[in-house]
mmCIF file of C-alpha atoms in Angstrom:
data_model
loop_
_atom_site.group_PDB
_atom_site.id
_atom_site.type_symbol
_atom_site.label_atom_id
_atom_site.label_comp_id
_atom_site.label_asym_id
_atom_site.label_seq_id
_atom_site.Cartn_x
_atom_site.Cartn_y
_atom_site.Cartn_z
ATOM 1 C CA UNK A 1 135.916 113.322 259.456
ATOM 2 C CA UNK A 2 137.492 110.693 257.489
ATOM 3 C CA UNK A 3 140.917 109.532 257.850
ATOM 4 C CA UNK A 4 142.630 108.893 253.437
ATOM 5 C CA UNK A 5 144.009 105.428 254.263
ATOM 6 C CA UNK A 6 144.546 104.663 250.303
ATOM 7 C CA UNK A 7 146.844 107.063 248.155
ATOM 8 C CA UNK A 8 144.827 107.998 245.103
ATOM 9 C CA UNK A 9 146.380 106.514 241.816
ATOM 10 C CA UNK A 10 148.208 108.800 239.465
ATOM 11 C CA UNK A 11 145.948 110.077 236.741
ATOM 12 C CA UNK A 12 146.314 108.386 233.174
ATOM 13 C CA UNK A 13 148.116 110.400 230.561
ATOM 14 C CA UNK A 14 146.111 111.737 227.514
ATOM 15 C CA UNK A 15 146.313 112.757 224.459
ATOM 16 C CA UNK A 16 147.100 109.549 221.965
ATOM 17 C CA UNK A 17 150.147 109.396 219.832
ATOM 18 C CA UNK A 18 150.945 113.496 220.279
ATOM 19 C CA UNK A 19 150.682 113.026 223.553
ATOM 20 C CA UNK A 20 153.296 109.823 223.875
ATOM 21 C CA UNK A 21 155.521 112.041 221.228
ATOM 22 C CA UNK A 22 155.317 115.057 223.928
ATOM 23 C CA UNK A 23 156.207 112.807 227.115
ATOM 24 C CA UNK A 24 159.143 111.130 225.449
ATOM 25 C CA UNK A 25 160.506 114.630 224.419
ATOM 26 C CA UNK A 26 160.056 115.833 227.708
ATOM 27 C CA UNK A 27 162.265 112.770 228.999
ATOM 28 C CA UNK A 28 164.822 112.782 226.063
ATOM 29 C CA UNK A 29 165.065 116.713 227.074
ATOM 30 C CA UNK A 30 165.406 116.024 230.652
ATOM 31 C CA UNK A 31 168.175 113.110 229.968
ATOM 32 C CA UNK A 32 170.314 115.512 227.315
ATOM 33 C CA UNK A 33 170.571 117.874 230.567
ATOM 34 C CA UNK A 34 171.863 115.381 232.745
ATOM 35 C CA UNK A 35 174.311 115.011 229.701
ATOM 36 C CA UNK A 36 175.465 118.427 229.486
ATOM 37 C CA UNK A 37 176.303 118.537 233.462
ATOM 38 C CA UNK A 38 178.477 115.311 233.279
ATOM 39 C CA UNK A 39 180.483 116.680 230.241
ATOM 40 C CA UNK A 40 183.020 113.336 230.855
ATOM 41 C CA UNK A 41 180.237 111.421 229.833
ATOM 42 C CA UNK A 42 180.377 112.812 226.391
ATOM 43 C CA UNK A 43 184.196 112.988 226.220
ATOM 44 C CA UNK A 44 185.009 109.369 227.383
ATOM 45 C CA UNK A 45 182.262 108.559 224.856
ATOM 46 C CA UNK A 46 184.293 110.424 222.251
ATOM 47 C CA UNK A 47 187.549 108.908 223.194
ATOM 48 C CA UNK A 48 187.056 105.650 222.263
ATOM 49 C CA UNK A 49 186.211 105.551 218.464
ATOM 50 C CA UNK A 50 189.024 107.624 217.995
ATOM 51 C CA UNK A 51 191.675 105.119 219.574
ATOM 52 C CA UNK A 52 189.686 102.581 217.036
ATOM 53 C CA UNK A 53 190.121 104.919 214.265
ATOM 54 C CA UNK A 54 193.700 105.974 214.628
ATOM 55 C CA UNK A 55 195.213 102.295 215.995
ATOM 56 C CA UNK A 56 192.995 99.942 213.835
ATOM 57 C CA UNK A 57 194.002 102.703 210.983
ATOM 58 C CA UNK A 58 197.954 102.891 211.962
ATOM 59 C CA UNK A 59 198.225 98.886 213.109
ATOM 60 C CA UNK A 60 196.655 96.655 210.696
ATOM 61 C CA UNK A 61 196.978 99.200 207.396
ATOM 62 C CA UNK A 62 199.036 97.722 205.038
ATOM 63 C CA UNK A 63 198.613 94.201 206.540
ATOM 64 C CA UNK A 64 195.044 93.632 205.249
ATOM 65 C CA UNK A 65 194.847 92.587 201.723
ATOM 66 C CA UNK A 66 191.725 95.150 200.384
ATOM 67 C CA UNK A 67 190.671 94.663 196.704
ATOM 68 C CA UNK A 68 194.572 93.322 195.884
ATOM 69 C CA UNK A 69 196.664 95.954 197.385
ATOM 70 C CA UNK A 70 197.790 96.127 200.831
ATOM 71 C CA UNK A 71 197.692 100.325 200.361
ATOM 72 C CA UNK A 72 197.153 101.468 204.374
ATOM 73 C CA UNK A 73 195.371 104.067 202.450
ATOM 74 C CA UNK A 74 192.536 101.458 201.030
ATOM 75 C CA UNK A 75 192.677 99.985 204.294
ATOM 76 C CA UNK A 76 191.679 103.111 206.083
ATOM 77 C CA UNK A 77 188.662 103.925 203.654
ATOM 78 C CA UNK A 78 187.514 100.242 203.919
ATOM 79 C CA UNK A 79 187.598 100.052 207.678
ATOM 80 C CA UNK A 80 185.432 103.682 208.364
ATOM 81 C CA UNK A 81 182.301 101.640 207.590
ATOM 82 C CA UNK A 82 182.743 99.195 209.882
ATOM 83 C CA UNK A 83 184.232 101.849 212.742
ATOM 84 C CA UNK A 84 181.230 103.867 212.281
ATOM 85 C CA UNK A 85 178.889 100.956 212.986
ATOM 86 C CA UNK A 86 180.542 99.703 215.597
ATOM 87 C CA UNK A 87 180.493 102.982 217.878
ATOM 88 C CA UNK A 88 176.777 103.628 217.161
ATOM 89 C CA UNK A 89 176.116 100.146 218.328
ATOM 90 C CA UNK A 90 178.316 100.874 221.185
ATOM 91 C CA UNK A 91 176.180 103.080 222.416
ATOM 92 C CA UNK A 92 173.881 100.657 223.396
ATOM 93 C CA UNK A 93 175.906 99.465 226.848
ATOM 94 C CA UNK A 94 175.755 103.095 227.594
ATOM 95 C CA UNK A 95 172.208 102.789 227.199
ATOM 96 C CA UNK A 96 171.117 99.759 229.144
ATOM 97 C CA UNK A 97 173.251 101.574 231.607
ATOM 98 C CA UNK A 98 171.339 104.852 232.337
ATOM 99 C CA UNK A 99 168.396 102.742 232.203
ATOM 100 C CA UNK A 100 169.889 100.569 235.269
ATOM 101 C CA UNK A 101 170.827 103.030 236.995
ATOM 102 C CA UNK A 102 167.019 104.789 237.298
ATOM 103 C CA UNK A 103 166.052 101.705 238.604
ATOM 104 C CA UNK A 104 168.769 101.658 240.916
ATOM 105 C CA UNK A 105 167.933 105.412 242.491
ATOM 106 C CA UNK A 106 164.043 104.521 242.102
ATOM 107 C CA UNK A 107 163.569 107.482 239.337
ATOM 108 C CA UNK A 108 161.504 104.644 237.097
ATOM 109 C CA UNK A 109 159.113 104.421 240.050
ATOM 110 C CA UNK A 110 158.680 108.551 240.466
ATOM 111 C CA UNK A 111 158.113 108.278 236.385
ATOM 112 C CA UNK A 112 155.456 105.789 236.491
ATOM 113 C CA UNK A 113 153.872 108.176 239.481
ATOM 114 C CA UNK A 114 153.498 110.601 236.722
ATOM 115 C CA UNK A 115 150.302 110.940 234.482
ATOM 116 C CA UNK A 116 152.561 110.174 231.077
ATOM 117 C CA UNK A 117 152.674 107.336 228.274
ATOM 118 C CA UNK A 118 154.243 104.388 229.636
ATOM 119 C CA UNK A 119 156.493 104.178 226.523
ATOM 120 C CA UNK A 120 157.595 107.607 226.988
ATOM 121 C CA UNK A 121 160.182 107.453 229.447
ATOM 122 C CA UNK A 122 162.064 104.425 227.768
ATOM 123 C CA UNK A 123 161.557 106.191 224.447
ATOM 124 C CA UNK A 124 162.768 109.574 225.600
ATOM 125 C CA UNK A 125 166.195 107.954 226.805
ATOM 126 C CA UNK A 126 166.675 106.032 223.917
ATOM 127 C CA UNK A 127 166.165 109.394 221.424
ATOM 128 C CA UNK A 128 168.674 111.087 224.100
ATOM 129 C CA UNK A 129 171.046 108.503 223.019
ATOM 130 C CA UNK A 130 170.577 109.034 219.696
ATOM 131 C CA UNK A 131 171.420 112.679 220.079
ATOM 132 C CA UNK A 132 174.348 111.964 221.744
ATOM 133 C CA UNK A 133 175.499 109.228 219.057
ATOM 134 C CA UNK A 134 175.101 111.875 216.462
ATOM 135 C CA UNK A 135 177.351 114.179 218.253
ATOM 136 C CA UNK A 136 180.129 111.432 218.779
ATOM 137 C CA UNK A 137 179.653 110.283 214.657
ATOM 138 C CA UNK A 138 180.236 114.081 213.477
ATOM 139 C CA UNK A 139 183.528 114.397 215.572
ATOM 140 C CA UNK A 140 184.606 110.611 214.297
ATOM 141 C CA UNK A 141 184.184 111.460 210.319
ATOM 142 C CA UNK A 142 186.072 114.508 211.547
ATOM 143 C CA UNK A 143 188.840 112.147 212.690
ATOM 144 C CA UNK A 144 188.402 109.955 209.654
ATOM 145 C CA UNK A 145 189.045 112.836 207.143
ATOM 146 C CA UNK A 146 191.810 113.275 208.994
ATOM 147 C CA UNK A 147 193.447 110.174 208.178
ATOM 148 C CA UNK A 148 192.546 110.216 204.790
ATOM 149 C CA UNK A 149 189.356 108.837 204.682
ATOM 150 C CA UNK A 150 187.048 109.752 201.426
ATOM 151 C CA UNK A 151 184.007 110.033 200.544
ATOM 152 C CA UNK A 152 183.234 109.170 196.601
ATOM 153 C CA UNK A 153 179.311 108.988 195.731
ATOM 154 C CA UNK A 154 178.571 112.883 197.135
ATOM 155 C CA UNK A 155 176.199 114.498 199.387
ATOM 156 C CA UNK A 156 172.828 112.645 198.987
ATOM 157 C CA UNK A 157 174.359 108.984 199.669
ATOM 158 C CA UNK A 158 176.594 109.690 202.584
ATOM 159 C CA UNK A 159 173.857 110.853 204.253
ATOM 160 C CA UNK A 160 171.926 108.102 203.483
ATOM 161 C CA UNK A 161 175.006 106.165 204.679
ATOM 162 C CA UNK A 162 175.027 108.014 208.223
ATOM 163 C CA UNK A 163 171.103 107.849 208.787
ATOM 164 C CA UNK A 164 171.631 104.136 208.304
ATOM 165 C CA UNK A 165 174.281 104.058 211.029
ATOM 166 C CA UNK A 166 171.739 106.601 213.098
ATOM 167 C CA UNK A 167 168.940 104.014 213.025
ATOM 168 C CA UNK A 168 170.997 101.030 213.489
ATOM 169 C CA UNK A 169 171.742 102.630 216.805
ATOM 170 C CA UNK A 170 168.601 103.637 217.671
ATOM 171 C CA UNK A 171 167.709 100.129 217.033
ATOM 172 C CA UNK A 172 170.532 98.770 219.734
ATOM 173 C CA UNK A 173 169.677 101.127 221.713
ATOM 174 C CA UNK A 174 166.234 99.431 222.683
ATOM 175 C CA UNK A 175 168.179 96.043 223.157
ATOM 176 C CA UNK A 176 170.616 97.944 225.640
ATOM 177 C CA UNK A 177 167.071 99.201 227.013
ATOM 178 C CA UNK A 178 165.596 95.740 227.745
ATOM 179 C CA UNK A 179 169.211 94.439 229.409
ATOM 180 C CA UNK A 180 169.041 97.834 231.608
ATOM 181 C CA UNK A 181 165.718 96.703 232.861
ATOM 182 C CA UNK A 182 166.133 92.894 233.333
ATOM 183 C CA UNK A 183 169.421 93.399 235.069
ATOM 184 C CA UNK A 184 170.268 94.390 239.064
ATOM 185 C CA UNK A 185 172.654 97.284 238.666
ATOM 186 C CA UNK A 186 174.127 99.677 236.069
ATOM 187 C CA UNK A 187 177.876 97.772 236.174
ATOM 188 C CA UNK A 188 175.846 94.619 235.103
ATOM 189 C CA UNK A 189 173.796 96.389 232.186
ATOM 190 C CA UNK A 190 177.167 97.624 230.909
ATOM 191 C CA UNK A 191 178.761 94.241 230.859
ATOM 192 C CA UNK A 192 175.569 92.477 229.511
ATOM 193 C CA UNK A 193 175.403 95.285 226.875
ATOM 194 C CA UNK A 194 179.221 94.492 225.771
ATOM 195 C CA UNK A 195 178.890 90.996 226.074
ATOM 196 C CA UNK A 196 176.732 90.251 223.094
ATOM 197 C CA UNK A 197 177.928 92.777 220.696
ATOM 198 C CA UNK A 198 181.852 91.761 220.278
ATOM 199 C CA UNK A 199 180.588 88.744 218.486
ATOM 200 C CA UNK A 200 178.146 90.887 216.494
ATOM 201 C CA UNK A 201 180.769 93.376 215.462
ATOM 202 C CA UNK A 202 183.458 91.062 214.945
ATOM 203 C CA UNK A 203 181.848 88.172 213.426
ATOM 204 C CA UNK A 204 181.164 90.241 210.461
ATOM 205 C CA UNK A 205 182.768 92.377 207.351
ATOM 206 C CA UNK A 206 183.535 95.408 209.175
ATOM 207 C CA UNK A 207 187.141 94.858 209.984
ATOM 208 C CA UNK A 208 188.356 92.077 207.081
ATOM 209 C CA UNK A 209 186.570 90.437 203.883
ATOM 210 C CA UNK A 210 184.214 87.708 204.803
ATOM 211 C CA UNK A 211 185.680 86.284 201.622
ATOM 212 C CA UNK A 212 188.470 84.831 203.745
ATOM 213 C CA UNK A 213 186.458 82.858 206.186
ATOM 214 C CA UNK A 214 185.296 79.820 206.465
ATOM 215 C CA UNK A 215 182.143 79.011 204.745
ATOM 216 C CA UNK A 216 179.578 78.632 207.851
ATOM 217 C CA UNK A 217 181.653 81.561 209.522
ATOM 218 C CA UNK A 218 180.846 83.700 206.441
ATOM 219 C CA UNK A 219 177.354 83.061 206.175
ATOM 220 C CA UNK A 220 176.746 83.827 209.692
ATOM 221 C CA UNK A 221 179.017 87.122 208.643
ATOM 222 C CA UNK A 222 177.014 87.991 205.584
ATOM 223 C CA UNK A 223 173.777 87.478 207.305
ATOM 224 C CA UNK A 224 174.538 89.643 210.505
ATOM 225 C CA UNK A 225 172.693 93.199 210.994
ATOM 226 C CA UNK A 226 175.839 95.060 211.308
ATOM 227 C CA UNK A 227 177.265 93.178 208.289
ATOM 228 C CA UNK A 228 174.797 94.665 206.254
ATOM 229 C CA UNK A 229 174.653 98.280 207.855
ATOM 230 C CA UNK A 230 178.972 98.646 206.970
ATOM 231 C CA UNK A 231 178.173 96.848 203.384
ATOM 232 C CA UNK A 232 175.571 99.260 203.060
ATOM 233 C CA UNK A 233 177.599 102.539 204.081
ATOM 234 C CA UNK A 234 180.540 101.195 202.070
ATOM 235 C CA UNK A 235 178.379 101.262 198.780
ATOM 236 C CA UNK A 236 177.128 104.536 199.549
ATOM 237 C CA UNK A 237 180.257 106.128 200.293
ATOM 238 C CA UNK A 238 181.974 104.581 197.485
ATOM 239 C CA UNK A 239 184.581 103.143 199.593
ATOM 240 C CA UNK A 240 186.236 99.516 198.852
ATOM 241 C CA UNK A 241 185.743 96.583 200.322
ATOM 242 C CA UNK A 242 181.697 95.591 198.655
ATOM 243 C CA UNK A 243 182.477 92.323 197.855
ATOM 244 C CA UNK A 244 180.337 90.223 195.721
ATOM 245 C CA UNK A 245 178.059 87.773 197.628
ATOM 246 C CA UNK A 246 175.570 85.356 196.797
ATOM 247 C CA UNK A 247 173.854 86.431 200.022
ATOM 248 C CA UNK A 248 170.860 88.918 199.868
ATOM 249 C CA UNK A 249 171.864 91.196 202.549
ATOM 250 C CA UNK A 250 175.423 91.582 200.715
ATOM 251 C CA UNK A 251 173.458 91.807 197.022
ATOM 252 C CA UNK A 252 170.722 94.697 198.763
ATOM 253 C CA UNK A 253 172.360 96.240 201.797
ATOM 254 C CA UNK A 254 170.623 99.345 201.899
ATOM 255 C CA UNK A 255 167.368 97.490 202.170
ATOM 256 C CA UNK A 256 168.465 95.027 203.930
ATOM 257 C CA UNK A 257 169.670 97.370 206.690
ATOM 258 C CA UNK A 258 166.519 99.222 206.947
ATOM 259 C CA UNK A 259 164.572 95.964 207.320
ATOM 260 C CA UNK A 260 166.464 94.338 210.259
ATOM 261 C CA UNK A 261 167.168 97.812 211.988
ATOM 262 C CA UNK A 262 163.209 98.554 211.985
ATOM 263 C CA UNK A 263 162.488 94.958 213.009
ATOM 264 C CA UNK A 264 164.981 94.960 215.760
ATOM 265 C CA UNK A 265 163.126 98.088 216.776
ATOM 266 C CA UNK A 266 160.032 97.014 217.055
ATOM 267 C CA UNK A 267 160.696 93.895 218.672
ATOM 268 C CA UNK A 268 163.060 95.654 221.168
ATOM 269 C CA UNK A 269 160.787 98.748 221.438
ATOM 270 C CA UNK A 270 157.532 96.188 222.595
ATOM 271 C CA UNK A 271 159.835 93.999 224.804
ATOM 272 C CA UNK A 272 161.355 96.607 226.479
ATOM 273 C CA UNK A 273 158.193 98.289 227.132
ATOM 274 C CA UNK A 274 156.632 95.171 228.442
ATOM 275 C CA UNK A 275 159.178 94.399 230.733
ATOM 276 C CA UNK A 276 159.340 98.183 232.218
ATOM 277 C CA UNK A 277 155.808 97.669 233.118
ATOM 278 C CA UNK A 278 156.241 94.499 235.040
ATOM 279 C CA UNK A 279 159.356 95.688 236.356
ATOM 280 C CA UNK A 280 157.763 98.837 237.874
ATOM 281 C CA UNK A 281 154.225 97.297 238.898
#
């Protein structure tokens, strides 16, 4: 009688592309559980875009100077762009932080035990983000009608203008994935993920005209992902604040935010997975 002195690996998943697509539901699924039992993860992540909303809306309208008027009520229409693109990029420190924390509690390793896609369990969390991002943008434009923002252009183009935000997100949301996996613990991830995008957010048109910055400032502005996500969503919504730019990101934002949101995706995406394998080996 022999004595098993070697555990037997875990048999490969199957099944191609459907059967990547079925792990990663499977995982996004299992994450949107964990969701619903820690409700105050939803709420806190509700919270926040609404303080943006209501003080950026109540504290600097009728100070900024929108298409020559100072109206709070321009103001207000001008900023929802840019406060809809920042909390979907938000997300992504939320993100990175999940991620973390599985590696903290050793759930990556019990994954990888598991005969399913390697990609899966990375690309399950991030789509469970994305649901949850969806729910927090619905309750924001909520908010934002509230205070008097507008939509102009109809149906069709605002949402256009919200799957733009949706996939900018997504697209974070595999950068906050590779910072959850290179970093030591979840309160790092969340710092690393917060980090990076103040500059990204701020250094952009989503808050004032890049018109009134300096000239290298502004083309680092007008050249920024976000800054052509919130040009983008302003056209579409018919809201003011589209200035005129020699830049091509400002002259085509629509295409210019699907380009750098599906490039940051699939440089993300392939980094990300890369790493989880080495991390987990």
């Amino acid at each position: 009688m022999s004595t098993l002195t070697d555990a037997a690996p875990a048999p490969r998943a199957g099944g191609g592309i459907g059967g990547s697509v079925r792990d990663s539901l499977v995982v996004a699924k299992r994450n949107l559980i964990r969701m619903t039992r820690i409700p105050e993860m939803v709420i806190f992540g509700l919270i926040q875009p609404i303080m943006f909303v209501v003080l950026f809306s109540y504290v600097f309208g009728g100070s900024v100077n929108i298409g020559g008027t100072t109206d709070a009520g321009a103001y207000r229409e001008f900023l929802m762009a840019g406060i809809f693109a920042q909390t979907v990029t938000f997300a992504t420190a939320g993100a990175g932080a999940g991620i973390a924390d599985d590696m903290h509690k050793g759930l990556i390793d019990r994954f990888r035990s598991l005969p399913m896609a390697r990609g899966a369990v990375l690309t399950g969390r991030t789509l469970a983000d994305l649901v949850q991002t969806t729910l927090t943008v619905v309750v924001l434009a909520i908010v934002a009608l509230l205070v008097g923002w507008r939509i102009h252009n109809g149906l069709p183009k605002m949402l256009g203008a919200f799957a733009l935000l949706l996939l900018l997100g997504y697209a974070f949301s595999w950068i906050g994935a590779l910072i959850g996996l290179t970093v030591r613990t979840p309160e790092a991830a969340t710092s690393g993920g917060l980090i990076w995008l103040f500059p990204v957010t701020f250094i952009s048109n989503a808050f004032v005209n890049t018109s009134g910055m300096t000239p290298w400032l502004r083309h680092i502005a007008e050249w920024n992902p976000f800054s052509a996500t919130v040009q983008a969503c302003r056209k579409l919504f018919g809201n003011p604040g589209v200035v005129d730019s020699g830049a091509w990101p400002m002259q085509h934002p629509v295409w210019a935010s699907l380009a750098w949101s599906l490039l940051i995706i699939v440089v993300f995406r392939t980094l990300a997975v890369r790493k989880y394998r080495s991390a987990t080996a």
